Amino acid sequence: MSTPVPSALKIEGLGLQIGGATILKDVDLDIAPGSIVGVIGPNGAGKTTLFNVISGVARPTAGRILMNGDDITRSSVPQRARAGLGRTFQTSSLFPRLSVLENVRLAAQARLGGNYSLLRFPRRSDPATELALAQLVKVGLTHKLDTAAGDISHGDKRKLEIAVLLATDAEVVLLDEPMAGVASGDVPGLVANIRDMQRDTQCTVLMVEHHIDVLMGLVAKVAVMYAGSIIAFDTPERIMADPLVQSAYLGTAAA
């Protein structure tokens, strides 16, 4: 009899209270390995806070978080990263004065370990540099290798963040509004980058996104948040037809 495969990410009864305010309440979520799942909801629903708790930026006051069957509820941010959790933020977290290549190379060095100096000029024969270059090929940024990350377009910054995640070999990836601020012409390429990342690495992706049309064509399931709780979790088609979702998220009365 085969051993059941644990969920890539399982959240049980997650809660967060700050002072007298309830930010998250009784959040349950079970995400299968290798899937792409979207999180939607109105502003203030708790989406980014949920990501902060999952990634260790904030500590929950109730519940627990399991990644690949291991309890990471009390793990530090570095411990979660070493366990295979990767994340992007609404605001770019790149090193703006380092080049595109250097940004990805830092992530590659962290993955490979060894006695690399983080400040020395990278050589093309360096294993970390070779790994970084391979990821930049995948996202189509090889023409910007020596450009400072702060000088590239917003769309290219998002692609660079994907390359950084690829270099870390993250197993569970949290994408917080990856399309935010991206020019419409850059959106299809970024969507392709996300889809290719999941396909090539078999990672699990959880993403918050306000571009509903983009999200629905990319994810297998959608979790809907409202007032700090998840009120629905289903396929995109069922979510968009759900009267509760239409009322709470879309702002229309149920038929």
mmCIF file of C-alpha atoms in Angstrom:
data_model
loop_
_atom_site.group_PDB
_atom_site.id
_atom_site.type_symbol
_atom_site.label_atom_id
_atom_site.label_comp_id
_atom_site.label_asym_id
_atom_site.label_seq_id
_atom_site.Cartn_x
_atom_site.Cartn_y
_atom_site.Cartn_z
ATOM 1 C CA MET A 1 0.000 0.000 0.000
ATOM 2 C CA SER A 2 1.507 3.305 -1.101
ATOM 3 C CA THR A 3 2.168 6.099 1.401
ATOM 4 C CA PRO A 4 -0.064 9.155 0.820
ATOM 5 C CA VAL A 5 1.787 12.183 -0.533
ATOM 6 C CA PRO A 6 1.528 15.096 1.950
ATOM 7 C CA SER A 7 0.047 18.395 0.880
ATOM 8 C CA ALA A 8 2.566 20.889 -0.435
ATOM 9 C CA LEU A 9 1.021 23.492 1.868
ATOM 10 C CA LYS A 10 -1.625 22.856 4.502
ATOM 11 C CA ILE A 11 -3.028 25.591 6.729
ATOM 12 C CA GLU A 12 -5.172 24.602 9.677
ATOM 13 C CA GLY A 13 -7.237 27.004 11.773
ATOM 14 C CA LEU A 14 -4.857 29.888 11.155
ATOM 15 C CA GLY A 15 -5.584 33.057 13.079
ATOM 16 C CA LEU A 16 -3.916 36.386 13.724
ATOM 17 C CA GLN A 17 -4.966 38.983 16.249
ATOM 18 C CA ILE A 18 -3.185 42.300 16.709
ATOM 19 C CA GLY A 19 -4.355 44.147 19.782
ATOM 20 C CA GLY A 20 -8.108 43.769 19.761
ATOM 21 C CA ALA A 21 -8.341 43.394 15.982
ATOM 22 C CA THR A 22 -8.837 40.053 14.247
ATOM 23 C CA ILE A 23 -6.821 40.056 11.021
ATOM 24 C CA LEU A 24 -7.089 36.361 10.127
ATOM 25 C CA LYS A 25 -9.684 33.951 11.490
ATOM 26 C CA ASP A 26 -9.965 30.163 11.139
ATOM 27 C CA VAL A 27 -8.148 30.007 7.797
ATOM 28 C CA ASP A 28 -7.996 26.474 6.357
ATOM 29 C CA LEU A 29 -6.299 25.710 3.069
ATOM 30 C CA ASP A 30 -5.008 22.468 1.559
ATOM 31 C CA ILE A 31 -2.874 22.799 -1.571
ATOM 32 C CA ALA A 32 -1.795 19.812 -3.621
ATOM 33 C CA PRO A 33 1.824 19.438 -4.778
ATOM 34 C CA GLY A 34 2.566 20.894 -8.203
ATOM 35 C CA SER A 35 -0.593 23.000 -8.436
ATOM 36 C CA ILE A 36 -1.108 26.695 -9.100
ATOM 37 C CA VAL A 37 -3.671 28.225 -6.753
ATOM 38 C CA GLY A 38 -4.959 31.791 -6.763
ATOM 39 C CA VAL A 39 -6.048 33.927 -3.829
ATOM 40 C CA ILE A 40 -8.528 36.726 -4.461
ATOM 41 C CA GLY A 41 -10.570 39.090 -2.335
ATOM 42 C CA PRO A 42 -11.328 42.775 -1.806
ATOM 43 C CA ASN A 43 -8.747 45.154 -0.380
ATOM 44 C CA GLY A 44 -8.260 44.493 3.320
ATOM 45 C CA ALA A 45 -9.440 40.892 3.088
ATOM 46 C CA GLY A 46 -6.165 39.609 4.551
ATOM 47 C CA LYS A 47 -4.420 38.232 1.459
ATOM 48 C CA THR A 48 -0.990 39.777 1.994
ATOM 49 C CA THR A 49 -1.249 39.157 5.739
ATOM 50 C CA LEU A 50 -1.833 35.478 4.976
ATOM 51 C CA PHE A 51 1.334 35.469 2.862
ATOM 52 C CA ASN A 52 3.220 37.228 5.660
ATOM 53 C CA VAL A 53 2.190 34.523 8.112
ATOM 54 C CA ILE A 54 2.994 31.662 5.728
ATOM 55 C CA SER A 55 6.432 33.102 4.953
ATOM 56 C CA GLY A 56 7.248 33.856 8.602
ATOM 57 C CA VAL A 57 7.192 37.650 8.420
ATOM 58 C CA ALA A 58 4.316 37.582 10.939
ATOM 59 C CA ARG A 59 3.564 34.974 13.599
ATOM 60 C CA PRO A 60 0.049 33.550 13.903
ATOM 61 C CA THR A 61 -1.824 33.609 17.198
ATOM 62 C CA ALA A 62 -3.712 30.411 16.352
ATOM 63 C CA GLY A 63 -3.436 27.398 14.059
ATOM 64 C CA ARG A 64 -0.517 25.846 12.245
ATOM 65 C CA ILE A 65 1.212 25.693 8.855
ATOM 66 C CA LEU A 66 2.506 22.485 7.302
ATOM 67 C CA MET A 67 4.797 22.378 4.265
ATOM 68 C CA ASN A 68 5.335 18.970 2.705
ATOM 69 C CA GLY A 69 4.075 17.456 5.953
ATOM 70 C CA ASP A 70 6.466 19.368 8.226
ATOM 71 C CA ASP A 71 5.197 21.886 10.757
ATOM 72 C CA ILE A 72 6.826 25.261 9.991
ATOM 73 C CA THR A 73 4.524 27.406 12.147
ATOM 74 C CA ARG A 74 7.330 28.525 14.445
ATOM 75 C CA SER A 75 10.166 28.381 11.917
ATOM 76 C CA SER A 76 12.120 31.543 11.120
ATOM 77 C CA VAL A 77 12.125 33.146 7.677
ATOM 78 C CA PRO A 78 15.597 31.688 6.835
ATOM 79 C CA GLN A 79 14.522 28.251 8.053
ATOM 80 C CA ARG A 80 11.478 28.343 5.795
ATOM 81 C CA ALA A 81 13.627 29.437 2.862
ATOM 82 C CA ARG A 82 16.012 26.532 3.465
ATOM 83 C CA ALA A 83 13.004 24.201 3.633
ATOM 84 C CA GLY A 84 12.031 25.302 0.117
ATOM 85 C CA LEU A 85 9.672 28.255 0.559
ATOM 86 C CA GLY A 86 10.143 31.199 -1.807
ATOM 87 C CA ARG A 87 8.264 34.484 -2.061
ATOM 88 C CA THR A 88 7.915 37.681 -4.037
ATOM 89 C CA PHE A 89 6.394 40.895 -2.661
ATOM 90 C CA GLN A 90 4.035 43.547 -4.025
ATOM 91 C CA THR A 91 6.980 45.939 -3.968
ATOM 92 C CA SER A 92 10.161 44.673 -5.584
ATOM 93 C CA SER A 93 12.661 43.240 -3.104
ATOM 94 C CA LEU A 94 15.593 43.187 -5.519
ATOM 95 C CA PHE A 95 18.974 44.817 -4.910
ATOM 96 C CA PRO A 96 18.600 47.866 -7.178
ATOM 97 C CA ARG A 97 22.298 48.749 -7.439
ATOM 98 C CA LEU A 98 23.404 45.232 -8.282
ATOM 99 C CA SER A 99 23.177 44.028 -11.862
ATOM 100 C CA VAL A 100 20.508 41.664 -13.110
ATOM 101 C CA LEU A 101 23.074 38.858 -13.142
ATOM 102 C CA GLU A 102 24.378 39.672 -9.670
ATOM 103 C CA ASN A 103 20.879 39.552 -8.176
ATOM 104 C CA VAL A 104 20.289 36.029 -9.446
ATOM 105 C CA ARG A 105 23.833 34.982 -8.655
ATOM 106 C CA LEU A 106 23.318 35.789 -4.967
ATOM 107 C CA ALA A 107 20.368 33.399 -4.901
ATOM 108 C CA ALA A 108 22.416 30.776 -6.738
ATOM 109 C CA GLN A 109 25.236 31.109 -4.208
ATOM 110 C CA ALA A 110 22.817 30.583 -1.337
ATOM 111 C CA ARG A 111 21.577 27.419 -3.021
ATOM 112 C CA LEU A 112 25.015 26.025 -3.886
ATOM 113 C CA GLY A 113 26.787 27.000 -0.678
ATOM 114 C CA GLY A 114 30.583 27.012 -0.689
ATOM 115 C CA ASN A 115 33.098 29.735 0.045
ATOM 116 C CA TYR A 116 31.907 32.326 -2.446
ATOM 117 C CA SER A 117 32.542 35.984 -1.774
ATOM 118 C CA LEU A 118 29.298 37.882 -2.289
ATOM 119 C CA LEU A 119 31.109 41.034 -3.357
ATOM 120 C CA ARG A 120 33.684 39.859 -5.852
ATOM 121 C CA PHE A 121 32.987 40.418 -9.535
ATOM 122 C CA PRO A 122 31.291 37.298 -10.951
ATOM 123 C CA ARG A 123 33.121 35.229 -13.525
ATOM 124 C CA ARG A 124 31.271 33.480 -16.328
ATOM 125 C CA SER A 125 32.997 30.194 -15.380
ATOM 126 C CA ASP A 126 31.813 30.360 -11.762
ATOM 127 C CA PRO A 127 29.227 27.598 -10.936
ATOM 128 C CA ALA A 128 26.917 30.125 -9.266
ATOM 129 C CA THR A 129 27.155 32.426 -12.271
ATOM 130 C CA GLU A 130 26.438 29.565 -14.660
ATOM 131 C CA LEU A 131 23.375 28.621 -12.645
ATOM 132 C CA ALA A 132 22.218 32.251 -12.612
ATOM 133 C CA LEU A 133 22.714 32.587 -16.360
ATOM 134 C CA ALA A 134 20.631 29.478 -16.982
ATOM 135 C CA GLN A 135 17.697 30.992 -15.068
ATOM 136 C CA LEU A 136 17.997 34.310 -16.880
ATOM 137 C CA VAL A 137 17.816 32.471 -20.185
ATOM 138 C CA LYS A 138 14.519 30.948 -19.066
ATOM 139 C CA VAL A 139 12.918 34.324 -18.316
ATOM 140 C CA GLY A 140 14.404 36.100 -21.332
ATOM 141 C CA LEU A 141 16.666 38.601 -19.590
ATOM 142 C CA THR A 142 20.076 37.707 -20.995
ATOM 143 C CA HIS A 143 20.175 41.040 -22.843
ATOM 144 C CA LYS A 144 20.094 42.864 -19.482
ATOM 145 C CA LEU A 145 22.807 40.948 -17.614
ATOM 146 C CA ASP A 146 24.949 43.944 -16.680
ATOM 147 C CA THR A 147 22.097 46.441 -16.215
ATOM 148 C CA ALA A 148 21.379 47.558 -12.658
ATOM 149 C CA ALA A 149 18.172 45.954 -11.399
ATOM 150 C CA GLY A 150 16.882 49.398 -10.447
ATOM 151 C CA ASP A 151 17.137 50.559 -14.065
ATOM 152 C CA ILE A 152 15.066 47.861 -15.767
ATOM 153 C CA SER A 153 11.325 48.094 -16.434
ATOM 154 C CA HIS A 154 8.788 46.963 -13.854
ATOM 155 C CA GLY A 155 7.838 44.013 -16.026
ATOM 156 C CA ASP A 156 11.480 42.950 -16.280
ATOM 157 C CA LYS A 157 11.839 43.292 -12.503
ATOM 158 C CA ARG A 158 9.028 40.781 -12.098
ATOM 159 C CA LYS A 159 10.785 38.442 -14.518
ATOM 160 C CA LEU A 160 13.997 38.915 -12.562
ATOM 161 C CA GLU A 161 12.188 37.919 -9.379
ATOM 162 C CA ILE A 162 11.074 34.715 -11.111
ATOM 163 C CA ALA A 163 14.704 34.029 -12.079
ATOM 164 C CA VAL A 164 15.748 34.522 -8.446
ATOM 165 C CA LEU A 165 13.118 32.014 -7.329
ATOM 166 C CA LEU A 166 14.305 29.547 -9.962
ATOM 167 C CA ALA A 167 17.877 29.912 -8.723
ATOM 168 C CA THR A 168 16.816 29.040 -5.165
ATOM 169 C CA ASP A 169 14.996 25.897 -6.352
ATOM 170 C CA ALA A 170 11.991 26.758 -4.168
ATOM 171 C CA GLU A 171 9.409 23.991 -3.809
ATOM 172 C CA VAL A 172 6.542 26.227 -2.647
ATOM 173 C CA VAL A 173 6.336 29.702 -4.169
ATOM 174 C CA LEU A 174 4.220 32.638 -2.962
ATOM 175 C CA LEU A 175 3.631 35.328 -5.585
ATOM 176 C CA ASP A 176 2.090 38.518 -4.184
ATOM 177 C CA GLU A 177 0.418 40.407 -7.044
ATOM 178 C CA PRO A 178 3.030 39.606 -9.708
ATOM 179 C CA MET A 179 1.113 41.571 -12.367
ATOM 180 C CA ALA A 180 0.749 44.744 -10.296
ATOM 181 C CA GLY A 181 2.138 47.740 -12.186
ATOM 182 C CA VAL A 182 3.194 45.616 -15.155
ATOM 183 C CA ALA A 183 2.464 47.109 -18.589
ATOM 184 C CA SER A 184 -0.286 45.236 -20.423
ATOM 185 C CA GLY A 185 2.124 44.238 -23.179
ATOM 186 C CA ASP A 186 4.390 42.512 -20.641
ATOM 187 C CA VAL A 187 1.650 40.488 -18.946
ATOM 188 C CA PRO A 188 1.542 37.533 -21.414
ATOM 189 C CA GLY A 189 5.294 37.025 -21.115
ATOM 190 C CA LEU A 190 5.155 37.095 -17.329
ATOM 191 C CA VAL A 191 2.254 34.641 -17.291
ATOM 192 C CA ALA A 192 4.322 32.338 -19.506
ATOM 193 C CA ASN A 193 7.269 32.679 -17.097
ATOM 194 C CA ILE A 194 5.101 31.603 -14.159
ATOM 195 C CA ARG A 195 3.611 28.692 -16.070
ATOM 196 C CA ASP A 196 7.051 27.581 -17.287
ATOM 197 C CA MET A 197 8.518 27.848 -13.771
ATOM 198 C CA GLN A 198 5.853 25.541 -12.396
ATOM 199 C CA ARG A 199 6.132 23.090 -15.274
ATOM 200 C CA ASP A 200 9.926 22.905 -15.277
ATOM 201 C CA THR A 201 10.447 22.676 -11.510
ATOM 202 C CA GLN A 202 7.140 21.053 -10.481
ATOM 203 C CA CYS A 203 6.920 23.629 -7.697
ATOM 204 C CA THR A 204 3.650 24.583 -6.034
ATOM 205 C CA VAL A 205 2.494 28.156 -6.611
ATOM 206 C CA LEU A 206 0.147 30.232 -4.460
ATOM 207 C CA MET A 207 -0.511 33.660 -5.924
ATOM 208 C CA VAL A 208 -2.478 36.752 -4.987
ATOM 209 C CA GLU A 209 -3.629 38.622 -8.079
ATOM 210 C CA HIS A 210 -6.195 41.345 -8.807
ATOM 211 C CA HIS A 211 -6.164 40.722 -12.568
ATOM 212 C CA ILE A 212 -8.959 38.172 -12.436
ATOM 213 C CA ASP A 213 -8.932 37.388 -16.156
ATOM 214 C CA VAL A 214 -5.222 36.577 -15.982
ATOM 215 C CA LEU A 215 -5.585 34.544 -12.808
ATOM 216 C CA MET A 216 -8.494 32.437 -13.996
ATOM 217 C CA GLY A 217 -6.566 31.299 -17.061
ATOM 218 C CA LEU A 218 -3.564 30.240 -15.002
ATOM 219 C CA VAL A 219 -4.738 28.529 -11.812
ATOM 220 C CA ALA A 220 -6.356 25.195 -11.031
ATOM 221 C CA LYS A 221 -8.189 26.450 -7.942
ATOM 222 C CA VAL A 222 -9.080 29.773 -6.357
ATOM 223 C CA ALA A 223 -9.366 30.672 -2.678
ATOM 224 C CA VAL A 224 -11.597 33.662 -1.934
ATOM 225 C CA MET A 225 -10.829 35.731 1.167
ATOM 226 C CA TYR A 226 -13.217 38.096 2.897
ATOM 227 C CA ALA A 227 -12.757 39.793 6.276
ATOM 228 C CA GLY A 228 -9.785 37.622 7.176
ATOM 229 C CA SER A 229 -11.366 34.259 6.332
ATOM 230 C CA ILE A 230 -11.559 31.998 3.304
ATOM 231 C CA ILE A 231 -15.192 31.864 2.200
ATOM 232 C CA ALA A 232 -14.743 29.647 -0.867
ATOM 233 C CA PHE A 233 -12.121 27.347 -2.403
ATOM 234 C CA ASP A 234 -12.926 25.741 -5.740
ATOM 235 C CA THR A 235 -12.241 25.725 -9.464
ATOM 236 C CA PRO A 236 -12.237 29.096 -11.279
ATOM 237 C CA GLU A 237 -15.522 28.295 -13.018
ATOM 238 C CA ARG A 238 -17.351 27.422 -9.794
ATOM 239 C CA ILE A 239 -15.859 30.356 -7.941
ATOM 240 C CA MET A 240 -17.075 32.877 -10.512
ATOM 241 C CA ALA A 241 -20.562 31.328 -10.435
ATOM 242 C CA ASP A 242 -20.760 31.270 -6.624
ATOM 243 C CA PRO A 243 -23.437 33.747 -5.360
ATOM 244 C CA LEU A 244 -21.505 34.265 -2.109
ATOM 245 C CA VAL A 245 -18.402 35.250 -4.050
ATOM 246 C CA GLN A 246 -20.405 37.564 -6.298
ATOM 247 C CA SER A 247 -21.849 39.275 -3.248
ATOM 248 C CA ALA A 248 -18.689 39.493 -1.122
ATOM 249 C CA TYR A 249 -16.028 40.009 -3.767
ATOM 250 C CA LEU A 250 -17.665 41.302 -6.920
ATOM 251 C CA GLY A 251 -20.034 43.552 -5.005
ATOM 252 C CA THR A 252 -23.193 42.301 -6.699
ATOM 253 C CA ALA A 253 -26.276 40.860 -5.082
ATOM 254 C CA ALA A 254 -26.785 37.141 -5.411
ATOM 255 C CA ALA A 255 -29.387 36.262 -8.024
#
